[in-house]
């Protein structure tokens, strides 16, 4: 494989993207910093097909990333391969408003191949290639320039190894007939809605004990205010106000801006500055949450009840057994919320009752809740037993 020098100019990047635009797939990885900012700071992009690999410096003066971003988001003929690519995809979305497509995530593919739910890149490389990855440069400051040769070599290794692993994984998926199992998961990962930071939904990230509509309404308004302040100033949310401070303000709202001086976690200067005024405006505009916005009283689906909870536990046991028997990650077959919905009586809109998931697990889950399937211990191993035919 040909490894290019660090690409720092637009012409070299455009030529690279022209060549890669005819490849069946490209492997992509990024290095970024986000400890001190709201938006991740893109510091390096690595890309490879089966013949060449390069690291691209997005911080190079005057470099035009358009050909690369077009390759990732507009060229439907090239499959984009990531490993645990959520944050890489988020960066592309922040730059373009679009996500890479079509895409393939090797961590998700490993779920269908019995390698666990979240296999790390290092373990994936060791499993497929027998190579111990040097992680010495992992926690480097990627924003500092110049980058040294060890940093660049480490970074490019992430995509050169992946370009060898991906065809091997694809061959196993085809041999086992499980490639189609991943189509829905890959489309879900590529959905741009996963990467849109909606200020009106930010309150759901904040833990709070109260379920009072007026308290949660204030929390929603405060979380929205913090999100917009963080975006505008490009600072982490916690630098504006910590979660516990928002929860305290929602539960015990100050009557006037001067009261902010006595709120733990806020600077006393907020009692008279502009950011404090904007916080008070957000509180003043808060409205109680509607009934349909209120979270459930616990982590279970509304209406599940005590008996339904027991049924859900049986379904989770069934899922573990089935996942073990066919050597696949349980999370790929069904998610906890689906099992609880099925236990509560829901039958429509559940992925586990459609397609390959129904064939591999869903029909047995239905048989269990309908009393046609049970459990038994045979030769020290827990198994399913059937009553009448389902």
mmCIF file with all atom_site columns, N, CA, C and O in Angstrom, residues 29-69:
data_model
loop_
_atom_site.group_PDB
_atom_site.id
_atom_site.type_symbol
_atom_site.label_atom_id
_atom_site.label_alt_id
_atom_site.label_comp_id
_atom_site.label_asym_id
_atom_site.label_entity_id
_atom_site.label_seq_id
_atom_site.pdbx_PDB_ins_code
_atom_site.Cartn_x
_atom_site.Cartn_y
_atom_site.Cartn_z
_atom_site.occupancy
_atom_site.B_iso_or_equiv
_atom_site.pdbx_formal_charge
_atom_site.auth_seq_id
_atom_site.auth_comp_id
_atom_site.auth_asym_id
_atom_site.auth_atom_id
_atom_site.pdbx_PDB_model_num
ATOM 1   N N  . UNK A 1 29 ? -11.190 7.775  9.390  1.00 0.00 ? 29 UNK A N  1
ATOM 2   C CA . UNK A 1 29 ? -11.042 8.010  10.823 1.00 0.00 ? 29 UNK A CA 1
ATOM 3   C C  . UNK A 1 29 ? -10.664 9.475  11.005 1.00 0.00 ? 29 UNK A C  1
ATOM 4   O O  . UNK A 1 29 ? -10.180 10.129 10.075 1.00 0.00 ? 29 UNK A O  1
ATOM 5   N N  . UNK A 1 30 ? -10.891 10.004 12.191 1.00 0.00 ? 30 UNK A N  1
ATOM 6   C CA . UNK A 1 30 ? -10.507 11.387 12.469 1.00 0.00 ? 30 UNK A CA 1
ATOM 7   C C  . UNK A 1 30 ? -9.834  11.470 13.829 1.00 0.00 ? 30 UNK A C  1
ATOM 8   O O  . UNK A 1 30 ? -10.029 10.609 14.692 1.00 0.00 ? 30 UNK A O  1
ATOM 9   N N  . UNK A 1 31 ? -9.056  12.500 13.994 1.00 0.00 ? 31 UNK A N  1
ATOM 10  C CA . UNK A 1 31 ? -8.511  12.862 15.298 1.00 0.00 ? 31 UNK A CA 1
ATOM 11  C C  . UNK A 1 31 ? -9.031  14.265 15.603 1.00 0.00 ? 31 UNK A C  1
ATOM 12  O O  . UNK A 1 31 ? -9.015  15.140 14.725 1.00 0.00 ? 31 UNK A O  1
ATOM 13  N N  . UNK A 1 32 ? -9.487  14.464 16.818 1.00 0.00 ? 32 UNK A N  1
ATOM 14  C CA . UNK A 1 32 ? -10.101 15.749 17.149 1.00 0.00 ? 32 UNK A CA 1
ATOM 15  C C  . UNK A 1 32 ? -9.910  16.039 18.628 1.00 0.00 ? 32 UNK A C  1
ATOM 16  O O  . UNK A 1 32 ? -9.545  15.169 19.422 1.00 0.00 ? 32 UNK A O  1
ATOM 17  N N  . UNK A 1 33 ? -10.176 17.271 18.995 1.00 0.00 ? 33 UNK A N  1
ATOM 18  C CA . UNK A 1 33 ? -10.125 17.706 20.384 1.00 0.00 ? 33 UNK A CA 1
ATOM 19  C C  . UNK A 1 33 ? -11.471 18.339 20.716 1.00 0.00 ? 33 UNK A C  1
ATOM 20  O O  . UNK A 1 33 ? -12.026 19.079 19.910 1.00 0.00 ? 33 UNK A O  1
ATOM 21  N N  . UNK A 1 34 ? -11.999 18.029 21.916 1.00 0.00 ? 34 UNK A N  1
ATOM 22  C CA . UNK A 1 34 ? -13.258 18.662 22.301 1.00 0.00 ? 34 UNK A CA 1
ATOM 23  C C  . UNK A 1 34 ? -13.335 18.928 23.808 1.00 0.00 ? 34 UNK A C  1
ATOM 24  O O  . UNK A 1 34 ? -14.401 19.287 24.327 1.00 0.00 ? 34 UNK A O  1
ATOM 25  N N  . UNK A 1 35 ? -12.234 18.771 24.505 1.00 0.00 ? 35 UNK A N  1
ATOM 26  C CA . UNK A 1 35 ? -12.262 18.962 25.947 1.00 0.00 ? 35 UNK A CA 1
ATOM 27  C C  . UNK A 1 35 ? -12.610 20.397 26.331 1.00 0.00 ? 35 UNK A C  1
ATOM 28  O O  . UNK A 1 35 ? -13.220 20.639 27.370 1.00 0.00 ? 35 UNK A O  1
ATOM 29  N N  . UNK A 1 36 ? -12.210 21.358 25.499 1.00 0.00 ? 36 UNK A N  1
ATOM 30  C CA . UNK A 1 36 ? -12.396 22.762 25.861 1.00 0.00 ? 36 UNK A CA 1
ATOM 31  C C  . UNK A 1 36 ? -13.347 23.491 24.924 1.00 0.00 ? 36 UNK A C  1
ATOM 32  O O  . UNK A 1 36 ? -13.337 24.724 24.850 1.00 0.00 ? 36 UNK A O  1
ATOM 33  N N  . UNK A 1 37 ? -14.178 22.748 24.205 1.00 0.00 ? 37 UNK A N  1
ATOM 34  C CA . UNK A 1 37 ? -15.082 23.391 23.255 1.00 0.00 ? 37 UNK A CA 1
ATOM 35  C C  . UNK A 1 37 ? -16.387 22.616 23.156 1.00 0.00 ? 37 UNK A C  1
ATOM 36  O O  . UNK A 1 37 ? -16.466 21.446 23.525 1.00 0.00 ? 37 UNK A O  1
ATOM 37  N N  . UNK A 1 38 ? -17.410 23.290 22.688 1.00 0.00 ? 38 UNK A N  1
ATOM 38  C CA . UNK A 1 38 ? -18.695 22.624 22.425 1.00 0.00 ? 38 UNK A CA 1
ATOM 39  C C  . UNK A 1 38 ? -18.594 21.810 21.142 1.00 0.00 ? 38 UNK A C  1
ATOM 40  O O  . UNK A 1 38 ? -18.957 20.642 21.106 1.00 0.00 ? 38 UNK A O  1
ATOM 41  N N  . UNK A 1 39 ? -18.093 22.475 20.095 1.00 0.00 ? 39 UNK A N  1
ATOM 42  C CA . UNK A 1 39 ? -17.936 21.789 18.808 1.00 0.00 ? 39 UNK A CA 1
ATOM 43  C C  . UNK A 1 39 ? -16.579 21.086 18.785 1.00 0.00 ? 39 UNK A C  1
ATOM 44  O O  . UNK A 1 39 ? -15.579 21.676 19.178 1.00 0.00 ? 39 UNK A O  1
ATOM 45  N N  . UNK A 1 40 ? -16.531 19.822 18.373 1.00 0.00 ? 40 UNK A N  1
ATOM 46  C CA . UNK A 1 40 ? -15.238 19.141 18.271 1.00 0.00 ? 40 UNK A CA 1
ATOM 47  C C  . UNK A 1 40 ? -14.332 19.851 17.270 1.00 0.00 ? 40 UNK A C  1
ATOM 48  O O  . UNK A 1 40 ? -14.769 20.239 16.186 1.00 0.00 ? 40 UNK A O  1
ATOM 49  N N  . UNK A 1 41 ? -13.067 20.029 17.646 1.00 0.00 ? 41 UNK A N  1
ATOM 50  C CA . UNK A 1 41 ? -12.097 20.679 16.766 1.00 0.00 ? 41 UNK A CA 1
ATOM 51  C C  . UNK A 1 41 ? -11.401 19.612 15.930 1.00 0.00 ? 41 UNK A C  1
ATOM 52  O O  . UNK A 1 41 ? -10.631 18.801 16.453 1.00 0.00 ? 41 UNK A O  1
ATOM 53  N N  . UNK A 1 42 ? -11.700 19.602 14.639 1.00 0.00 ? 42 UNK A N  1
ATOM 54  C CA . UNK A 1 42 ? -11.128 18.604 13.741 1.00 0.00 ? 42 UNK A CA 1
ATOM 55  C C  . UNK A 1 42 ? -9.657  18.900 13.518 1.00 0.00 ? 42 UNK A C  1
ATOM 56  O O  . UNK A 1 42 ? -9.282  19.984 13.072 1.00 0.00 ? 42 UNK A O  1
ATOM 57  N N  . UNK A 1 43 ? -8.812  17.919 13.836 1.00 0.00 ? 43 UNK A N  1
ATOM 58  C CA . UNK A 1 43 ? -7.364  18.117 13.771 1.00 0.00 ? 43 UNK A CA 1
ATOM 59  C C  . UNK A 1 43 ? -6.687  17.282 12.685 1.00 0.00 ? 43 UNK A C  1
ATOM 60  O O  . UNK A 1 43 ? -5.608  17.653 12.204 1.00 0.00 ? 43 UNK A O  1
ATOM 61  N N  . UNK A 1 44 ? -7.267  16.147 12.319 1.00 0.00 ? 44 UNK A N  1
ATOM 62  C CA . UNK A 1 44 ? -6.651  15.266 11.324 1.00 0.00 ? 44 UNK A CA 1
ATOM 63  C C  . UNK A 1 44 ? -7.718  14.342 10.758 1.00 0.00 ? 44 UNK A C  1
ATOM 64  O O  . UNK A 1 44 ? -8.628  13.927 11.481 1.00 0.00 ? 44 UNK A O  1
ATOM 65  N N  . UNK A 1 45 ? -7.615  14.033 9.478  1.00 0.00 ? 45 UNK A N  1
ATOM 66  C CA . UNK A 1 45 ? -8.518  13.089 8.816  1.00 0.00 ? 45 UNK A CA 1
ATOM 67  C C  . UNK A 1 45 ? -7.655  12.040 8.143  1.00 0.00 ? 45 UNK A C  1
ATOM 68  O O  . UNK A 1 45 ? -6.719  12.378 7.406  1.00 0.00 ? 45 UNK A O  1
ATOM 69  N N  . UNK A 1 46 ? -7.954  10.776 8.398  1.00 0.00 ? 46 UNK A N  1
ATOM 70  C CA . UNK A 1 46 ? -7.232  9.689  7.760  1.00 0.00 ? 46 UNK A CA 1
ATOM 71  C C  . UNK A 1 46 ? -8.202  8.936  6.834  1.00 0.00 ? 46 UNK A C  1
ATOM 72  O O  . UNK A 1 46 ? -9.346  8.692  7.193  1.00 0.00 ? 46 UNK A O  1
ATOM 73  N N  . UNK A 1 47 ? -7.688  8.555  5.672  1.00 0.00 ? 47 UNK A N  1
ATOM 74  C CA . UNK A 1 47 ? -8.538  7.866  4.701  1.00 0.00 ? 47 UNK A CA 1
ATOM 75  C C  . UNK A 1 47 ? -7.681  6.884  3.909  1.00 0.00 ? 47 UNK A C  1
ATOM 76  O O  . UNK A 1 47 ? -6.506  7.142  3.642  1.00 0.00 ? 47 UNK A O  1
ATOM 77  N N  . UNK A 1 48 ? -8.266  5.749  3.547  1.00 0.00 ? 48 UNK A N  1
ATOM 78  C CA . UNK A 1 48 ? -7.529  4.728  2.796  1.00 0.00 ? 48 UNK A CA 1
ATOM 79  C C  . UNK A 1 48 ? -8.492  3.869  2.011  1.00 0.00 ? 48 UNK A C  1
ATOM 80  O O  . UNK A 1 48 ? -9.631  3.625  2.452  1.00 0.00 ? 48 UNK A O  1
ATOM 81  N N  . UNK A 1 49 ? -8.064  3.406  0.852  1.00 0.00 ? 49 UNK A N  1
ATOM 82  C CA . UNK A 1 49 ? -8.736  2.292  0.187  1.00 0.00 ? 49 UNK A CA 1
ATOM 83  C C  . UNK A 1 49 ? -7.772  1.114  0.252  1.00 0.00 ? 49 UNK A C  1
ATOM 84  O O  . UNK A 1 49 ? -6.906  1.066  1.128  1.00 0.00 ? 49 UNK A O  1
ATOM 85  N N  . UNK A 1 50 ? -7.897  0.157  -0.627 1.00 0.00 ? 50 UNK A N  1
ATOM 86  C CA . UNK A 1 50 ? -7.028  -1.021 -0.556 1.00 0.00 ? 50 UNK A CA 1
ATOM 87  C C  . UNK A 1 50 ? -5.639  -0.769 -1.129 1.00 0.00 ? 50 UNK A C  1
ATOM 88  O O  . UNK A 1 50 ? -4.742  -1.601 -0.983 1.00 0.00 ? 50 UNK A O  1
ATOM 89  N N  . UNK A 1 51 ? -5.431  0.399  -1.767 1.00 0.00 ? 51 UNK A N  1
ATOM 90  C CA . UNK A 1 51 ? -4.166  0.643  -2.463 1.00 0.00 ? 51 UNK A CA 1
ATOM 91  C C  . UNK A 1 51 ? -3.366  1.819  -1.913 1.00 0.00 ? 51 UNK A C  1
ATOM 92  O O  . UNK A 1 51 ? -2.133  1.840  -2.024 1.00 0.00 ? 51 UNK A O  1
ATOM 93  N N  . UNK A 1 52 ? -4.017  2.823  -1.340 1.00 0.00 ? 52 UNK A N  1
ATOM 94  C CA . UNK A 1 52 ? -3.291  3.990  -0.855 1.00 0.00 ? 52 UNK A CA 1
ATOM 95  C C  . UNK A 1 52 ? -3.958  4.549  0.389  1.00 0.00 ? 52 UNK A C  1
ATOM 96  O O  . UNK A 1 52 ? -5.147  4.324  0.637  1.00 0.00 ? 52 UNK A O  1
ATOM 97  N N  . UNK A 1 53 ? -3.173  5.269  1.171  1.00 0.00 ? 53 UNK A N  1
ATOM 98  C CA . UNK A 1 53 ? -3.674  5.851  2.414  1.00 0.00 ? 53 UNK A CA 1
ATOM 99  C C  . UNK A 1 53 ? -3.016  7.205  2.625  1.00 0.00 ? 53 UNK A C  1
ATOM 100 O O  . UNK A 1 53 ? -1.882  7.443  2.185  1.00 0.00 ? 53 UNK A O  1
ATOM 101 N N  . UNK A 1 54 ? -3.745  8.078  3.309  1.00 0.00 ? 54 UNK A N  1
ATOM 102 C CA . UNK A 1 54 ? -3.213  9.416  3.553  1.00 0.00 ? 54 UNK A CA 1
ATOM 103 C C  . UNK A 1 54 ? -3.820  9.995  4.812  1.00 0.00 ? 54 UNK A C  1
ATOM 104 O O  . UNK A 1 54 ? -4.933  9.635  5.216  1.00 0.00 ? 54 UNK A O  1
ATOM 105 N N  . UNK A 1 55 ? -3.065  10.899 5.416  1.00 0.00 ? 55 UNK A N  1
ATOM 106 C CA . UNK A 1 55 ? -3.588  11.740 6.494  1.00 0.00 ? 55 UNK A CA 1
ATOM 107 C C  . UNK A 1 55 ? -3.694  13.151 5.942  1.00 0.00 ? 55 UNK A C  1
ATOM 108 O O  . UNK A 1 55 ? -2.801  13.628 5.231  1.00 0.00 ? 55 UNK A O  1
ATOM 109 N N  . UNK A 1 56 ? -4.795  13.812 6.247  1.00 0.00 ? 56 UNK A N  1
ATOM 110 C CA . UNK A 1 56 ? -5.079  15.145 5.718  1.00 0.00 ? 56 UNK A CA 1
ATOM 111 C C  . UNK A 1 56 ? -5.123  16.121 6.882  1.00 0.00 ? 56 UNK A C  1
ATOM 112 O O  . UNK A 1 56 ? -5.762  15.852 7.910  1.00 0.00 ? 56 UNK A O  1
ATOM 113 N N  . UNK A 1 57 ? -4.457  17.253 6.713  1.00 0.00 ? 57 UNK A N  1
ATOM 114 C CA . UNK A 1 57 ? -4.414  18.260 7.773  1.00 0.00 ? 57 UNK A CA 1
ATOM 115 C C  . UNK A 1 57 ? -5.484  19.318 7.523  1.00 0.00 ? 57 UNK A C  1
ATOM 116 O O  . UNK A 1 57 ? -5.297  20.220 6.706  1.00 0.00 ? 57 UNK A O  1
ATOM 117 N N  . UNK A 1 58 ? -6.624  19.232 8.221  1.00 0.00 ? 58 UNK A N  1
ATOM 118 C CA . UNK A 1 58 ? -7.691  20.216 8.000  1.00 0.00 ? 58 UNK A CA 1
ATOM 119 C C  . UNK A 1 58 ? -7.359  21.589 8.580  1.00 0.00 ? 58 UNK A C  1
ATOM 120 O O  . UNK A 1 58 ? -8.065  22.559 8.314  1.00 0.00 ? 58 UNK A O  1
ATOM 121 N N  . UNK A 1 59 ? -6.267  21.656 9.375  1.00 0.00 ? 59 UNK A N  1
ATOM 122 C CA . UNK A 1 59 ? -5.856  22.921 9.969  1.00 0.00 ? 59 UNK A CA 1
ATOM 123 C C  . UNK A 1 59 ? -4.831  23.652 9.107  1.00 0.00 ? 59 UNK A C  1
ATOM 124 O O  . UNK A 1 59 ? -4.404  24.762 9.450  1.00 0.00 ? 59 UNK A O  1
ATOM 125 N N  . UNK A 1 60 ? -4.437  23.035 7.984  1.00 0.00 ? 60 UNK A N  1
ATOM 126 C CA . UNK A 1 60 ? -3.454  23.670 7.104  1.00 0.00 ? 60 UNK A CA 1
ATOM 127 C C  . UNK A 1 60 ? -4.046  24.946 6.510  1.00 0.00 ? 60 UNK A C  1
ATOM 128 O O  . UNK A 1 60 ? -5.207  24.952 6.077  1.00 0.00 ? 60 UNK A O  1
ATOM 129 N N  . UNK A 1 61 ? -3.285  26.032 6.470  1.00 0.00 ? 61 UNK A N  1
ATOM 130 C CA . UNK A 1 61 ? -3.805  27.309 5.954  1.00 0.00 ? 61 UNK A CA 1
ATOM 131 C C  . UNK A 1 61 ? -4.332  27.176 4.523  1.00 0.00 ? 61 UNK A C  1
ATOM 132 O O  . UNK A 1 61 ? -3.644  26.669 3.640  1.00 0.00 ? 61 UNK A O  1
ATOM 133 N N  . UNK A 1 62 ? -5.587  27.592 4.317  1.00 0.00 ? 62 UNK A N  1
ATOM 134 C CA . UNK A 1 62 ? -6.155  27.664 2.978  1.00 0.00 ? 62 UNK A CA 1
ATOM 135 C C  . UNK A 1 62 ? -6.621  26.355 2.376  1.00 0.00 ? 62 UNK A C  1
ATOM 136 O O  . UNK A 1 62 ? -7.118  26.348 1.241  1.00 0.00 ? 62 UNK A O  1
ATOM 137 N N  . UNK A 1 63 ? -6.491  25.248 3.082  1.00 0.00 ? 63 UNK A N  1
ATOM 138 C CA . UNK A 1 63 ? -6.873  23.978 2.477  1.00 0.00 ? 63 UNK A CA 1
ATOM 139 C C  . UNK A 1 63 ? -8.389  23.904 2.281  1.00 0.00 ? 63 UNK A C  1
ATOM 140 O O  . UNK A 1 63 ? -9.165  24.307 3.159  1.00 0.00 ? 63 UNK A O  1
ATOM 141 N N  . UNK A 1 64 ? -8.807  23.419 1.117  1.00 0.00 ? 64 UNK A N  1
ATOM 142 C CA . UNK A 1 64 ? -10.226 23.303 0.767  1.00 0.00 ? 64 UNK A CA 1
ATOM 143 C C  . UNK A 1 64 ? -10.636 21.842 0.923  1.00 0.00 ? 64 UNK A C  1
ATOM 144 O O  . UNK A 1 64 ? -10.198 20.976 0.159  1.00 0.00 ? 64 UNK A O  1
ATOM 145 N N  . UNK A 1 65 ? -11.481 21.580 1.915  1.00 0.00 ? 65 UNK A N  1
ATOM 146 C CA . UNK A 1 65 ? -11.909 20.206 2.199  1.00 0.00 ? 65 UNK A CA 1
ATOM 147 C C  . UNK A 1 65 ? -13.092 19.758 1.352  1.00 0.00 ? 65 UNK A C  1
ATOM 148 O O  . UNK A 1 65 ? -13.544 18.619 1.486  1.00 0.00 ? 65 UNK A O  1
ATOM 149 N N  . UNK A 1 66 ? -13.587 20.617 0.472  1.00 0.00 ? 66 UNK A N  1
ATOM 150 C CA . UNK A 1 66 ? -14.807 20.301 -0.283 1.00 0.00 ? 66 UNK A CA 1
ATOM 151 C C  . UNK A 1 66 ? -14.735 18.964 -1.026 1.00 0.00 ? 66 UNK A C  1
ATOM 152 O O  . UNK A 1 66 ? -15.679 18.167 -0.954 1.00 0.00 ? 66 UNK A O  1
ATOM 153 N N  . UNK A 1 67 ? -13.638 18.655 -1.754 1.00 0.00 ? 67 UNK A N  1
ATOM 154 C CA . UNK A 1 67 ? -13.610 17.359 -2.464 1.00 0.00 ? 67 UNK A CA 1
ATOM 155 C C  . UNK A 1 67 ? -13.731 16.169 -1.510 1.00 0.00 ? 67 UNK A C  1
ATOM 156 O O  . UNK A 1 67 ? -14.391 15.178 -1.840 1.00 0.00 ? 67 UNK A O  1
ATOM 157 N N  . UNK A 1 68 ? -13.130 16.270 -0.342 1.00 0.00 ? 68 UNK A N  1
ATOM 158 C CA . UNK A 1 68 ? -13.214 15.185 0.632  1.00 0.00 ? 68 UNK A CA 1
ATOM 159 C C  . UNK A 1 68 ? -14.622 15.066 1.189  1.00 0.00 ? 68 UNK A C  1
ATOM 160 O O  . UNK A 1 68 ? -15.177 13.964 1.284  1.00 0.00 ? 68 UNK A O  1
ATOM 161 N N  . UNK A 1 69 ? -15.227 16.178 1.550  1.00 0.00 ? 69 UNK A N  1
ATOM 162 C CA . UNK A 1 69 ? -16.583 16.148 2.105  1.00 0.00 ? 69 UNK A CA 1
ATOM 163 C C  . UNK A 1 69 ? -17.588 15.670 1.071  1.00 0.00 ? 69 UNK A C  1
ATOM 164 O O  . UNK A 1 69 ? -18.550 14.951 1.404  1.00 0.00 ? 69 UNK A O  1
#
